Each structure stands twice: as structure tokens, then as C-alpha cells.
Amino acid sequence: MKLHHKIVTGVVSLMIGSMAFTACTDAVKFGDAFIEKTPGGTVSLDTVFNSAEYTKQFLVGLYVLQYYGLPFKNATEAPWSASYWNTKMDALTDCYQQHFSNGAAYGKYYGGMLTSADIANTDHPLISYTHDYVWETVRRCYLLMDNIDKVPGLTDAEKRNMVAQAKCLIAARYFDLYSIYGGLPIVDHTYTGLEGSYETSRATAEETADFMVNLLDEAIPDLLWAYNGNTIDTDAANNTGRWTAAGAKALKAKILMFNASPLYNSDQPYYDGSSEAEKNYIVWHGSFKQERWERALAACKDFFDTNAANGNWYHLNETSVASPKPEDYRQAYRMGYIYQGSHEIIHCTRVTGQTSNKASYQWANFVGPFGNSNGPFRHSYGPTEEYVEMFPWSDGTPFDWEVDSLNGKIGGDKGQLFYKWTRGKVTQKTASRDPRLYENAIVCSQTLSLNWTTGKPEGDVYELWVGGEHEGKDAADVVDGNVVVMEKDIARFSTGYGTIKYYLGQEYYGKFTQWVYLSYDEMLLMYAECLAQCGRLDEAIAKVDEVRARVGMKGLKWAYAAYKGDKSKQNDLSTKDGLLEEILRERACELGMTNNRYYDMIRYKRTDWMTKRLHGLITFRMMQNSKREWVRSIRPYIGDDKNNRVEEPYCFTYQKFEIQNRARYLWDHNPNDPEVKKWLLMPMPLSEINKNYGLVQNPGW
């Protein structure tokens, strides 16, 4: 049978192509810069592995093939996930809605037009089976392992460490596909291209998980826990981004948690049981076993135990301010994931050293007006009202719409949904919601900047009301006294909210551009989930409370007891299912724009998230007229009002609207409809299936 050509070809001699990437922070060269140091342009394996320097550069070249979670380049070639014509995974959940009509979300996903045909090599899932450098990474890693023993100038310890890094790279790339496709062909060595036949059928989901875990277990003994030394080989400055034992243990826990989740770990397949993939346990395990959760829990415990034995090198980034304000908690949360030196980051990937309109990294350039005052806003993943409502009040009590705060009614709080203004000689403005909200969504009255160094709010506020300086009429307009939903395409605030995660405004422009692949806060919430699944509810709550405390919120039990609304609306923390709902909500708030909401949706078979209609929020600025009546003011504040010393607006009314610019076709389906359930895993490319090397299609595709 034919084997996937990307796995076999180019094994005897290797052409090092030019790739516009960088990896780690070593002073190493790759691509054209590497070729210039060797005779001609074709580099044979003998040349590469006859030099310690070239071998190290070859390893760096493997790092550049990792998954990077933010679209960053204008291209249709691999990696498919890098193209900003593509769509981020979280835009397929209930948290975000992409408003870019030429993006993949509009037609392929919201329109339900994705197929397995991969016509003209453009119809791929968000991480492509064939066009995201996965198999290139696997093949080159095995080349390194096959040839490392003959490299002169490397100690045995260095060789073992390089092999261990390669094994982590293979496991990570396998997980990138396993998480959206299910079981995969197991490639455990290089191929010469001269074999008479190949057996590369898809392995079961569990065999695939075990393959990844075994690679990581083999790698861990030969890896540093963290780059925390004072030599060029052990310090963080020269090695940030390399795989560590901590990263390997964290990835192992994540794989095992995925493996134990209801998508795979169930007595019933997620589709209808008739497909070849289901019959052969490629997309589920054929049974539910509690020990799968116990195994995942043990992996989480192992990470935290080892971290404690290493001085708790990895930890949450917390504010050092003695009496912190909401913005101090925001800064702690922000620098935890964005700062390159953060001890909260367990593993990260990068594609370039800076954010600018001259660099390949384009997340910031295309989410806001950098370089173009009118957009283009192609990365404007509008947070939904459903997402914003997941964030509690600032003390941690669950959010619930107050009756007099919605649908144009003004109550005693003057509609202060996101900020509270205390009137006096000097008006005090205080954030009223979970500090993480302002770091995952731009909301009305939020300052334009949070100082990179001090964490202090700076500049004017975002005017996200109808007619405001920033939103204008992106979300809605008023025509002849009637509210008209606009929800503009390629506009920044189409849902009434704006994107901020990994964007962060002008102060981030030119800063580090890492994508956080694994983090300490994620590990805490993974640990909480596994504890809950194993019936240890109080311990699970304690882990969640650690995450909440970092942003100044009180624990779950206190918050539920203090909640003044309808208790019947709340989850029951004394039950596993009730607590798991809270953990999933907490994961959405803590881990926004990281793919984890998408992973949670498919892991827990939450087709109800896929089919519920989503909403945005229309905000109206209210001002008192000459009769002291509160009326709508469809105008900006910046300009005449501010110049005339009118106070910053503090009174607002709100109106929800149903997202309709691009209604998702799944919204018209029952959650149990097979047409919905097929989307829990992505289609395998038909072109690969037709090569007859053993690849079978996922259910429903």
C-alpha cells in the first residue's frame, strides 16, 4: 500500500528549504542562512550529521514546525493554520463570532460547507492533516534520532537530550491532530522509500494516546525540568521555547485527560456506531473505564509533585501590590501569559521576534488599526454576550442580569454593567466584573491601554455605545427612533465587544509574540477536572479557587452562598456534574482564545453549545436633558463633550440582539442530530483516503 508521501519522501537526502520562521532564542540560523554556510544549496544527511553545529541547527528547524495558534501570514501554503484567511478554533464555539466574510468560518463552518474533498488544497480543517507540517516534523525527528549517534562533538548527555526534545516534538504534533481527528497512523521510525509494502492504517484512539504518552515517558528522564541555570545551555534567555520535562509531563496529562473524556471514553460512540472508524475504535474506546480518569489524575499529580520538588519553578503570576486594585489583578493575569519570562508558561511556540506590519506576525496588525486607521479588522473575533456572561462579578459571585439593567430600563445602578462610578468630590471608577473579562474582551468604558510596565489604565475609554467614538454603528444604529441591528462585516465591534486576548493594544506592538501551548493555570484547571471526575469534589474546588484568587475573587462555595439571585439557576457544587459545569465555565474565563473552549466542546460532546443561538449587546449612552430626563445620546464623548468638560459617561442601557450577520447553520438543528454530531471530529482528507494506505474517514463525512 502507498504510505503518506510526506512521511516517506526525502529520507535519503534532505533539501533544507527556506522558511521565514525563527524558534527558541538561540543565535542559530536556518533556511537560506543555514544553506549559505554549506557547499551549494543541497545539504545531505552526511553533511548535517557530521557537525554538532549543523545538527543543533537542524533541531532548531524542527521547532519552527510546531503549531502556532494565531493566524499570522497572508498565504495559502502550509502551515494552513498560519493563514489569516483561516479561522481560530474558538470562533466555532459559543465564545466568539468571526466577522470576516472571506474567512474560513463564514462558509466552511458557519455555512456548513466544509467537506473532505480538500479541493485545490484549500478545503482543510483548522489544523490540516496534510498541510500543517505534522508529518514533516515526525519524519525529520526520526532522522535526527537515527543519525544522532554519529555526530561528532556532542556528549552522550547532549545526544540523549536532543533525542528527548525530538520525541516531545513528535508527541505534540500527534496531539495537534489527535485532538481534532481521533486515532492516527502510528509512525515509529523513518522509511527509506524502498520498502515493498507499508501498513499504516489508523490506530485506535487509545493506541494513539499511548503512543504519545510513551514517547513523553521516554523523553522525560533526559530533559531539564526548567531552563533555570546560569550557563548558555541551561538558562532561559537562550532556551525559552525548548521542550522540558515539565512540558512533557504537562502534555502527558493533557493527552490522558483528552483520552479519558466522554468523546472517547464512553460506552456509546458519539455518532451512530455504523462507520468503519467507530467499529474499529478509531474515534472512541468502545467502553467507559473510570481508570482512564484515574490515570489522567495521576499524571496531573505527578506534574505538581515534581514541580514542588523543583522549588515550584512554575507558578501563577500574581500581583505584588499590597492593596491591589482590579487593574493590578489584570496586569498579573496579562503578564502571566504574554511575558516571555513568565513562570506561568510551561511551553510556548513562536514564529517571529516582533509584532509589526513588516513582520510575518499579523494578529495585532489585522485586529486593529495599526498601519491602517480603517482596519482591516480581519481578526476581529467578536466576543459573544454568552461569553461575557460567563465572567462573575469582581468578588466572584455569579453574574446574572439584573431585571432593571436590560432592555432599556435604568435602575438604581444606572446600568453600570462593567464599571461602578462612586459620586463625590472626586468620582471614583472601579471595575465591577472579574478582572479577566477585561483581558478577554474589550467592553464599554474600558481604557484604551493598560501600561505594560505599571499596569495602570491609560488614555481615553473605549466608547462602545451606539454612535460612540470607537463602536460607531458596528453593532447597531437608530433609524427614526427604531433600533436597527447592523452587525457589520469586517468591523471591530460587531457584537458590541472587541477582541483583546493576544492583541493588547499599542503597548504590545513590538513585544514578544509567543503562543502559549501549555500553562500552569491550565494545569490547575486540568487537575481540578480530573479530581472532580474521580469524585474528589472538595479538592477540585480548591484548585479552581487557586485560579480565582489570582485575580482577587473569592472561592466558589463562598460565591454561591453570597449569590442573591435565583438559586435554581446555579449549578450544584455538591455533585460531580454541577461542579464540572463550573470548571468548564472557569476554563473559558481563564483560557480564552487558546483553543481550550473548542477542545472542551468536543471532549464533552457539547453539541448544545454548537446549536444554541448566540447574541451580541447593544449599549446606549444615556444623558439627562433639560427636564432632567434620561435620554439616549447617539454621539461620541471624545471631542466636544470631553473638551467641554462633560464628565465621562456613566449611565447606560443595554439590549441583547441575536447574531444574524452569519447565522450558523447548526443553529437550526437538534443537538442530537447526526448532522451536528459529525462536527465533533473533523474530516480526513479524501485525497489521502484515496491513496489506499489504510486511512478511513471519520463518521458522517
XYZ file of C-alpha atoms in Angstrom:
701
model
C 0.000 0.000 0.000
C 1.062 3.583 -0.507
C 2.244 5.480 2.520
C 1.554 9.157 3.053
C 4.146 10.766 0.768
C 5.042 13.370 3.393
C 6.289 10.629 5.708
C 8.440 8.777 3.164
C 9.919 11.214 0.671
C 13.264 12.888 1.094
C 14.721 10.474 3.612
C 17.961 9.565 1.844
C 18.911 13.179 1.087
C 17.384 16.268 2.553
C 16.841 19.624 0.910
C 16.681 22.293 3.612
C 14.139 24.757 2.227
C 13.933 28.405 3.131
C 11.308 29.094 5.774
C 10.590 32.521 7.218
C 10.460 31.367 10.814
C 12.543 31.522 13.972
C 12.442 29.279 17.007
C 13.799 29.403 20.548
C 16.159 32.273 21.206
C 19.461 30.694 20.248
C 21.776 32.559 17.937
C 21.260 29.842 15.300
C 20.406 30.009 11.634
C 18.030 28.050 9.481
C 16.729 28.174 5.935
C 18.757 30.227 3.477
C 21.060 31.464 6.233
C 21.934 27.871 7.041
C 22.401 26.875 3.417
C 24.871 29.685 2.915
C 27.173 28.022 5.404
C 27.322 24.794 3.410
C 28.515 23.990 -0.105
C 25.881 24.594 -2.758
C 22.257 24.543 -1.633
C 21.550 20.840 -1.165
C 22.503 19.510 2.238
C 22.964 15.769 2.548
C 22.343 13.892 5.751
C 26.036 13.129 5.989
C 26.802 16.840 5.931
C 24.179 17.748 8.522
C 25.045 14.971 10.954
C 28.793 15.318 10.592
C 28.722 18.574 12.522
C 27.493 19.338 16.036
C 26.641 22.878 14.938
C 24.611 21.746 11.922
C 22.818 19.113 14.000
C 21.820 21.724 16.577
C 20.561 23.944 13.776
C 18.633 21.000 12.364
C 16.917 20.578 15.736
C 16.017 24.271 15.786
C 14.495 23.720 12.355
C 12.172 21.137 13.904
C 10.944 23.660 16.458
C 9.762 26.029 13.750
C 7.345 23.348 12.544
C 5.317 23.370 15.769
C 1.713 24.521 15.870
C 1.289 28.267 16.423
C -2.230 29.207 17.424
C -2.631 32.695 15.925
C -3.108 33.244 12.186
C -0.164 35.339 11.122
C 0.577 35.284 7.395
C -1.083 36.008 4.071
C -0.579 32.656 2.450
C -2.405 29.556 1.331
C 0.614 27.233 1.564
C 1.490 25.286 4.691
C 1.112 25.747 7.546
C -2.585 26.003 6.889
C -3.303 27.180 10.429
C -0.994 30.176 9.901
C -3.094 31.812 7.210
C -5.278 34.681 8.350
C -7.790 33.583 5.727
C -8.322 30.658 8.067
C -10.197 30.818 11.390
C -9.273 30.234 15.011
C -10.839 27.218 16.688
C -12.565 29.209 19.419
C -14.590 31.035 16.747
C -16.520 27.788 16.324
C -17.634 27.817 19.965
C -20.130 29.929 21.859
C -17.433 32.424 22.903
C -16.590 34.250 19.678
C -18.091 35.110 16.308
C -15.784 35.961 13.427
C -16.925 38.847 11.221
C -14.741 38.407 8.154
C -16.728 37.220 5.169
C -13.642 35.905 3.366
C -12.508 33.860 6.359
C -12.966 30.123 6.650
C -15.574 30.495 9.390
C -18.170 32.117 7.157
C -18.521 29.462 4.510
C -16.940 26.277 5.752
C -18.158 26.327 9.341
C -20.934 28.840 9.924
C -22.288 27.932 6.496
C -21.713 24.193 6.951
C -19.789 23.848 3.697
C -16.676 22.051 4.953
C -16.112 18.755 3.135
C -13.403 16.115 2.961
C -12.657 16.938 -0.657
C -9.766 19.398 0.004
C -10.480 20.925 -3.405
C -7.441 22.718 -4.824
C -5.723 22.125 -1.498
C -7.784 24.817 0.198
C -10.617 22.925 1.912
C -8.895 21.824 5.113
C -9.958 21.723 8.758
C -8.428 24.356 11.011
C -5.388 22.181 11.673
C -4.752 20.331 8.451
C -3.848 16.650 8.353
C -1.620 17.265 5.340
C -0.798 20.994 5.315
C 0.445 21.856 8.796
C 3.932 20.308 8.758
C 2.899 17.494 11.085
C 4.346 14.626 9.103
C 7.381 16.663 8.065
C 8.080 17.161 11.765
C 7.661 13.465 12.532
C 9.927 12.377 9.688
C 12.685 14.866 10.500
C 12.591 13.998 14.189
C 13.208 10.354 13.363
C 16.018 11.384 11.035
C 17.635 13.134 13.970
C 17.203 10.101 16.201
C 18.547 7.742 13.528
C 21.684 9.795 12.945
C 22.496 11.378 16.303
C 24.981 8.708 17.396
C 27.403 9.542 14.558
C 27.514 13.288 15.256
C 30.983 14.298 16.480
C 31.489 16.869 19.199
C 28.378 16.067 21.253
C 28.441 14.391 24.644
C 26.223 11.401 25.299
C 24.079 13.573 27.586
C 23.646 16.163 24.837
C 22.635 13.466 22.374
C 20.082 11.998 24.760
C 18.683 15.465 25.427
C 18.305 16.222 21.712
C 16.578 12.887 21.133
C 14.250 13.624 24.054
C 13.344 17.003 22.567
C 12.593 15.305 19.244
C 10.280 12.816 20.954
C 8.375 15.677 22.575
C 8.033 17.377 19.203
C 6.559 14.204 17.708
C 4.142 13.767 20.611
C 2.989 17.391 20.409
C 2.394 17.234 16.678
C 0.469 13.999 17.095
C -1.678 15.611 19.777
C -2.462 18.531 17.450
C -4.128 16.026 15.103
C -5.431 13.574 17.715
C -7.438 16.349 19.354
C -9.495 17.011 16.227
C -9.286 13.784 14.173
C -9.042 10.858 16.598
C -6.790 7.836 16.052
C -3.855 8.278 13.662
C -1.379 6.128 11.761
C 1.492 5.281 14.102
C 4.847 6.197 12.566
C 7.626 4.980 14.848
C 10.634 5.060 12.505
C 11.848 6.514 9.232
C 11.146 4.901 5.889
C 13.667 4.570 3.093
C 11.112 4.583 0.295
C 12.365 1.172 -0.799
C 10.070 -0.958 1.362
C 7.899 -3.365 -0.556
C 4.742 -2.529 1.416
C 3.574 -0.419 4.306
C 0.987 -0.942 6.995
C -0.160 2.492 8.085
C -3.805 2.093 8.959
C -5.223 4.412 11.588
C -4.543 3.155 15.076
C -7.280 3.152 17.694
C -7.792 6.322 19.685
C -6.307 4.658 22.756
C -3.300 3.265 20.899
C -2.622 6.757 19.573
C -2.804 8.222 23.074
C -0.492 5.526 24.429
C 1.985 6.134 21.601
C 2.233 9.828 22.525
C 2.458 9.121 26.235
C 5.195 6.513 25.744
C 7.272 8.989 23.734
C 6.942 11.534 26.529
C 7.782 8.991 29.234
C 10.922 8.065 27.304
C 11.887 11.723 26.921
C 11.329 12.973 30.483
C 14.455 11.481 32.160
C 16.754 13.255 29.691
C 15.166 16.700 29.921
C 15.672 19.578 32.341
C 12.658 20.423 34.486
C 13.096 24.058 33.509
C 15.739 26.252 31.962
C 16.736 27.899 35.211
C 20.514 27.670 35.194
C 23.334 30.115 34.531
C 25.017 28.563 31.505
C 24.206 29.033 27.837
C 22.764 25.513 27.742
C 20.584 25.839 30.830
C 19.468 29.473 31.061
C 16.050 30.712 29.985
C 17.382 33.518 27.804
C 18.932 31.097 25.313
C 16.461 28.248 25.598
C 12.949 29.632 26.014
C 10.656 27.543 23.867
C 12.566 24.262 24.103
C 10.805 21.226 25.473
C 11.403 20.476 29.136
C 10.445 17.674 31.493
C 7.733 19.978 32.833
C 6.346 20.483 29.349
C 6.451 16.742 28.683
C 4.620 15.928 31.939
C 2.029 18.644 31.289
C 1.409 17.422 27.755
C 1.125 13.857 29.038
C -1.569 14.966 31.484
C -3.437 16.825 28.746
C -3.335 13.818 26.422
C -4.585 11.491 29.140
C -7.349 13.913 30.123
C -8.446 14.038 26.484
C -8.235 10.244 26.319
C -10.452 9.949 29.422
C -13.063 12.463 28.230
C -16.576 11.413 27.140
C -15.831 11.785 23.408
C -13.524 8.777 23.560
C -14.197 7.252 26.993
C -17.793 6.110 26.594
C -19.997 3.065 26.291
C -21.573 4.619 23.204
C -19.892 6.115 20.109
C -20.657 9.776 19.512
C -22.193 9.217 16.063
C -24.295 6.121 15.314
C -21.864 3.203 15.501
C -22.098 2.291 11.822
C -18.895 3.795 10.463
C -15.658 1.902 9.967
C -13.894 4.337 12.286
C -16.362 3.575 15.083
C -16.322 -0.195 14.551
C -12.523 -0.189 14.763
C -12.427 2.108 17.834
C -10.563 4.824 15.965
C -12.827 7.606 17.254
C -13.808 6.137 20.636
C -12.624 3.408 23.005
C -15.614 1.105 22.868
C -16.125 1.348 26.625
C -16.123 3.658 29.615
C -13.424 2.979 32.198
C -13.011 5.073 35.321
C -9.347 4.100 35.445
C -8.725 6.353 32.445
C -9.646 9.312 34.624
C -7.523 7.912 37.456
C -4.573 7.686 35.072
C -5.060 11.307 33.990
C -5.335 12.372 37.629
C -2.070 10.569 38.457
C -0.344 12.436 35.612
C -1.570 15.776 36.955
C -0.413 14.906 40.471
C 2.965 13.841 39.114
C 3.427 17.244 37.486
C 2.637 19.173 40.661
C 4.687 16.860 42.887
C 7.721 17.206 40.612
C 7.247 20.949 40.384
C 7.211 21.179 44.191
C 10.412 19.121 44.332
C 11.942 21.696 41.964
C 11.099 24.681 44.123
C 7.740 25.359 42.423
C 9.533 26.907 39.480
C 6.217 27.085 37.613
C 3.506 29.066 39.374
C 0.758 31.582 38.804
C 1.920 35.115 38.139
C 0.461 37.197 40.968
C 0.398 40.886 41.736
C 2.938 42.197 44.235
C 0.812 45.258 45.097
C -0.079 45.293 48.786
C -3.643 46.517 48.296
C -4.364 45.533 44.712
C -6.969 47.182 42.527
C -8.740 45.425 39.634
C -6.140 46.702 37.178
C -3.367 45.127 39.281
C -5.097 41.769 39.005
C -5.499 42.360 35.273
C -1.791 43.027 34.930
C -0.904 39.861 36.835
C -3.167 37.799 34.575
C -1.865 39.505 31.441
C 1.837 39.170 32.180
C 1.280 35.572 33.190
C 0.614 34.542 29.606
C 2.208 37.254 27.490
C 5.563 37.930 29.141
C 8.382 35.761 27.854
C 9.929 35.412 31.304
C 6.713 34.298 32.974
C 6.989 31.232 35.211
C 3.357 30.530 34.376
C 4.266 29.405 30.859
C 5.217 25.738 30.629
C 5.687 25.551 26.858
C 5.313 28.149 24.122
C 5.877 28.459 20.376
C 6.852 31.464 18.278
C 7.142 32.462 14.644
C 8.994 35.772 14.730
C 10.655 38.102 17.149
C 8.404 41.122 16.975
C 4.947 42.368 16.157
C 4.905 44.857 13.325
C 3.440 45.416 9.900
C 6.822 44.466 8.472
C 6.977 41.126 10.239
C 5.113 37.967 9.297
C 3.195 38.119 12.588
C -0.120 39.793 11.763
C -2.502 39.116 14.658
C -2.228 42.656 16.012
C -1.924 44.229 12.582
C -5.228 42.787 11.419
C -7.278 43.071 14.594
C -6.915 46.825 14.891
C -5.895 49.996 13.148
C -2.110 49.586 13.242
C -0.868 50.841 9.901
C -4.406 51.479 8.699
C -6.851 53.705 10.546
C -9.778 51.936 8.902
C -8.983 48.369 9.735
C -8.836 45.825 8.134
C -10.188 44.031 11.252
C -9.815 40.560 9.747
C -9.036 39.107 13.166
C -11.964 40.763 14.896
C -13.320 37.724 16.669
C -16.204 39.412 18.440
C -16.779 38.036 21.944
C -20.394 36.948 22.318
C -22.799 38.026 25.044
C -22.874 34.386 26.159
C -19.122 34.526 26.752
C -19.212 37.834 28.615
C -21.936 36.499 30.919
C -19.636 33.651 31.985
C -17.465 36.132 33.896
C -18.566 36.706 37.521
C -18.786 39.979 39.414
C -15.484 41.219 40.814
C -15.978 39.483 44.168
C -16.631 36.159 42.445
C -20.418 35.954 42.761
C -22.055 34.572 39.602
C -23.206 37.092 37.037
C -26.914 37.317 36.387
C -28.728 40.098 34.544
C -30.457 42.404 36.966
C -34.026 42.957 35.867
C -33.621 46.707 35.646
C -30.333 46.602 33.704
C -31.569 45.169 30.425
C -33.886 46.152 27.577
C -33.587 49.883 28.001
C -34.527 50.128 31.672
C -32.496 52.287 34.036
C -32.207 51.109 37.596
C -30.504 52.387 40.693
C -27.107 51.299 39.421
C -27.541 53.438 36.266
C -26.791 50.395 34.152
C -23.175 50.160 35.297
C -22.575 46.677 33.950
C -18.781 46.768 33.742
C -17.795 49.678 35.975
C -19.180 51.357 39.073
C -18.920 55.120 39.491
C -18.967 56.438 43.064
C -20.089 60.033 43.031
C -18.434 62.638 45.238
C -15.963 65.493 45.092
C -13.808 63.145 43.052
C -15.684 60.490 41.100
C -14.207 57.030 41.657
C -14.442 54.478 38.860
C -13.984 50.801 39.711
C -14.216 47.696 37.566
C -17.248 45.681 38.647
C -16.519 42.343 36.984
C -13.979 39.537 37.045
C -10.666 41.195 36.039
C -10.141 38.514 33.396
C -13.124 39.830 31.455
C -11.229 42.985 30.508
C -8.328 40.842 29.308
C -10.518 38.595 27.146
C -12.937 41.186 25.741
C -12.941 44.927 25.185
C -16.036 46.287 26.924
C -17.634 49.706 27.145
C -15.709 52.274 29.249
C -12.520 50.192 29.319
C -9.401 52.344 28.941
C -7.536 52.104 25.661
C -4.364 50.912 27.362
C -3.068 49.116 30.427
C 0.518 50.276 30.881
C 2.911 47.467 30.017
C 5.165 48.173 33.000
C 2.962 49.618 35.728
C -0.392 48.072 34.890
C -2.134 51.429 35.244
C -5.061 52.283 32.930
C -4.117 54.952 30.415
C -5.779 57.067 27.748
C -9.381 57.563 26.785
C -12.016 54.882 27.200
C -13.477 52.642 24.539
C -16.795 54.165 23.526
C -18.748 51.014 22.763
C -22.178 52.596 22.624
C -24.241 53.335 19.526
C -22.656 56.411 17.981
C -19.591 56.195 20.227
C -16.132 57.136 19.003
C -14.973 53.531 18.612
C -18.022 51.393 18.005
C -19.910 53.929 15.925
C -22.530 51.813 14.220
C -20.677 48.497 14.104
C -23.306 46.730 16.220
C -26.455 48.839 15.779
C -27.956 52.135 14.653
C -31.081 54.100 15.484
C -33.255 54.982 12.485
C -36.421 57.046 13.016
C -36.332 56.127 16.675
C -36.055 52.392 15.984
C -33.057 50.260 16.882
C -31.606 48.594 13.787
C -29.048 45.804 14.233
C -26.091 46.427 11.911
C -23.557 43.762 12.990
C -21.154 44.871 10.297
C -18.773 42.589 8.467
C -15.033 43.298 8.808
C -15.719 45.642 11.706
C -14.055 45.682 15.076
C -17.060 45.787 17.431
C -19.771 43.938 15.531
C -21.011 42.088 18.617
C -20.762 45.181 20.809
C -17.484 43.830 22.200
C -13.927 43.663 20.858
C -11.009 41.257 20.712
C -8.149 41.828 23.151
C -6.522 38.457 24.014
C -3.069 38.356 22.414
C -3.770 41.802 20.978
C -3.488 44.125 23.974
C -3.311 47.369 22.044
C -0.483 49.637 21.023
C 1.709 48.842 24.037
C 2.048 45.221 22.831
C 3.174 46.258 19.371
C 6.806 45.220 19.130
C 6.676 42.918 22.168
C 7.069 39.160 22.345
C 4.807 37.112 20.126
C 4.724 33.710 21.758
C 1.773 31.347 21.628
C 1.248 29.625 24.978
C 0.933 25.920 24.278
C 0.813 24.765 27.920
C 0.500 26.842 31.076
C 0.331 26.499 34.840
C -3.202 27.883 35.144
C -4.366 25.323 32.590
C -2.668 22.599 34.626
C -4.523 23.695 37.780
C -7.854 23.501 35.981
C -6.957 20.168 34.404
C -6.131 18.880 37.874
C -9.473 20.210 39.148
C -11.351 18.465 36.354
C -9.639 15.129 36.938
C -10.257 15.388 40.689
C -13.940 16.084 40.049
C -14.191 13.165 37.637
C -12.731 10.949 40.346
C -15.260 12.125 42.943
C -12.853 14.297 44.960
C -15.026 17.400 44.738
C -13.655 19.494 47.603
C -10.101 19.059 46.336
C -11.264 20.046 42.854
C -12.893 23.207 44.200
C -9.657 24.114 45.984
C -7.747 24.021 42.676
C -10.336 26.217 40.981
C -10.169 28.633 43.896
C -6.397 28.983 43.400
C -7.025 30.243 39.883
C -9.767 32.625 41.020
C -7.689 34.018 43.897
C -5.002 35.209 41.478
C -7.481 37.814 40.175
C -8.885 38.704 43.590
C -12.074 36.654 43.507
C -13.323 34.574 46.408
C -13.887 30.838 46.222
C -16.726 29.008 44.515
C -18.549 27.969 47.681
C -18.470 31.488 49.114
C -19.644 32.922 45.791
C -22.587 30.552 45.568
C -23.603 31.260 49.150
C -23.409 35.029 48.567
C -25.389 34.927 45.313
C -28.631 36.912 45.703
C -30.421 35.725 42.592
C -32.471 32.673 41.709
C -30.603 29.754 43.286
C -32.290 27.315 40.920
C -30.248 28.777 38.055
C -26.953 27.763 39.651
C -25.049 24.513 39.309
C -24.967 22.199 42.313
C -21.355 22.186 43.512
C -22.048 19.120 45.653
C -22.474 16.959 42.540
C -19.852 15.948 40.009
C -21.880 17.174 37.036
C -22.652 20.510 38.664
C -19.038 21.134 39.578
C -17.843 20.118 36.118
C -20.108 22.762 34.586
C -18.436 25.352 36.810
C -14.978 24.087 35.874
C -15.795 24.328 32.162
C -17.046 27.882 32.676
C -13.934 28.727 34.668
C -11.744 27.294 31.902
C -13.489 29.525 29.362
C -12.814 32.616 31.505
C -9.215 31.755 32.317
C -8.108 30.238 28.996
C -9.791 32.437 26.400
C -8.551 32.320 22.805
C -6.323 29.287 23.459
C -8.366 26.560 21.668
C -9.394 25.107 25.027
C -13.067 26.068 24.728
C -13.117 24.236 21.399
C -11.389 21.236 22.951
C -13.872 21.243 25.838
C -16.789 21.402 23.411
C -15.719 18.272 21.557
C -14.298 16.397 24.570
C -17.632 16.630 26.366
C -19.718 16.211 23.207
C -21.375 19.563 23.877
C -23.456 19.756 20.758
C -25.755 22.016 22.774
C -23.003 24.647 22.562
C -22.933 24.158 18.794
C -26.659 24.605 18.297
C -27.610 27.422 20.684
C -28.156 30.823 19.109
C -25.645 33.460 20.149
C -26.007 37.144 20.874
C -24.274 40.478 20.968
C -25.017 43.516 23.117
C -26.217 46.960 22.081
C -25.195 49.705 24.505
C -26.802 53.151 24.680
C -25.241 56.138 26.360
C -27.799 57.971 28.486
C -27.725 61.697 29.271
C -30.084 63.992 31.113
C -31.925 66.573 29.063
C -33.115 69.997 30.250
C -36.044 68.310 32.005
C -33.672 66.013 33.917
C -34.969 63.069 31.909
C -32.573 60.314 30.889
C -32.477 60.022 27.088
C -30.243 58.292 24.565
C -27.260 60.219 23.284
C -26.172 58.884 19.872
C -22.875 60.721 19.803
C -19.251 60.271 20.872
C -17.751 61.615 24.053
C -14.285 62.266 22.672
C -14.474 65.669 21.036
C -16.921 68.361 22.095
C -18.275 66.645 25.227
C -14.843 65.905 26.613
C -13.493 69.292 25.508
C -16.412 70.968 27.237
C -15.539 69.149 30.456
C -18.586 66.914 30.436
C -17.963 64.004 32.788
C -17.090 60.628 31.345
C -20.365 58.826 30.552
C -21.514 56.616 33.409
C -25.144 55.834 32.640
C -26.011 53.160 30.076
C -28.842 50.911 29.000
C -28.473 47.610 27.180
C -30.281 45.456 24.684
C -29.307 41.987 23.534
C -29.514 41.072 19.873
C -29.317 37.750 18.115
C -26.276 37.341 15.891
C -27.571 37.244 12.339
C -24.862 38.554 10.024
C -23.738 34.966 9.611
C -26.136 32.705 11.451
C -24.584 29.267 11.858
C -26.462 26.566 10.059
C -26.171 24.237 13.060
C -28.417 26.607 14.994
C -31.351 25.117 13.120
C -30.592 21.560 14.245
C -31.356 19.379 17.231
C -28.205 18.742 19.297
C -28.718 15.000 18.797
C -28.954 15.303 15.026
C -26.174 13.256 13.336
C -25.512 16.286 11.130
C -24.467 18.106 14.310
C -22.616 15.243 15.969
C -20.371 14.651 12.966
C -18.692 18.006 13.731
C -17.227 16.627 16.956
C -14.301 15.408 14.858
C -13.025 16.835 11.583
C -12.987 15.060 8.206
C -9.939 13.229 6.957
C -8.828 14.490 3.513
C -10.351 12.470 0.702
C -7.140 12.723 -1.305
C -5.307 10.806 1.424
C -8.032 8.197 1.787
C -7.861 7.562 -1.959
C -4.159 6.685 -1.686
C -5.272 3.417 -0.093
C -2.683 3.234 2.656
C -5.264 2.478 5.338
C -6.804 5.822 6.180
C -10.551 5.634 6.919
C -12.984 8.516 7.158
C -14.486 9.917 10.350
C -18.216 9.359 10.975
C -20.626 11.440 8.943
C -18.075 12.818 6.491
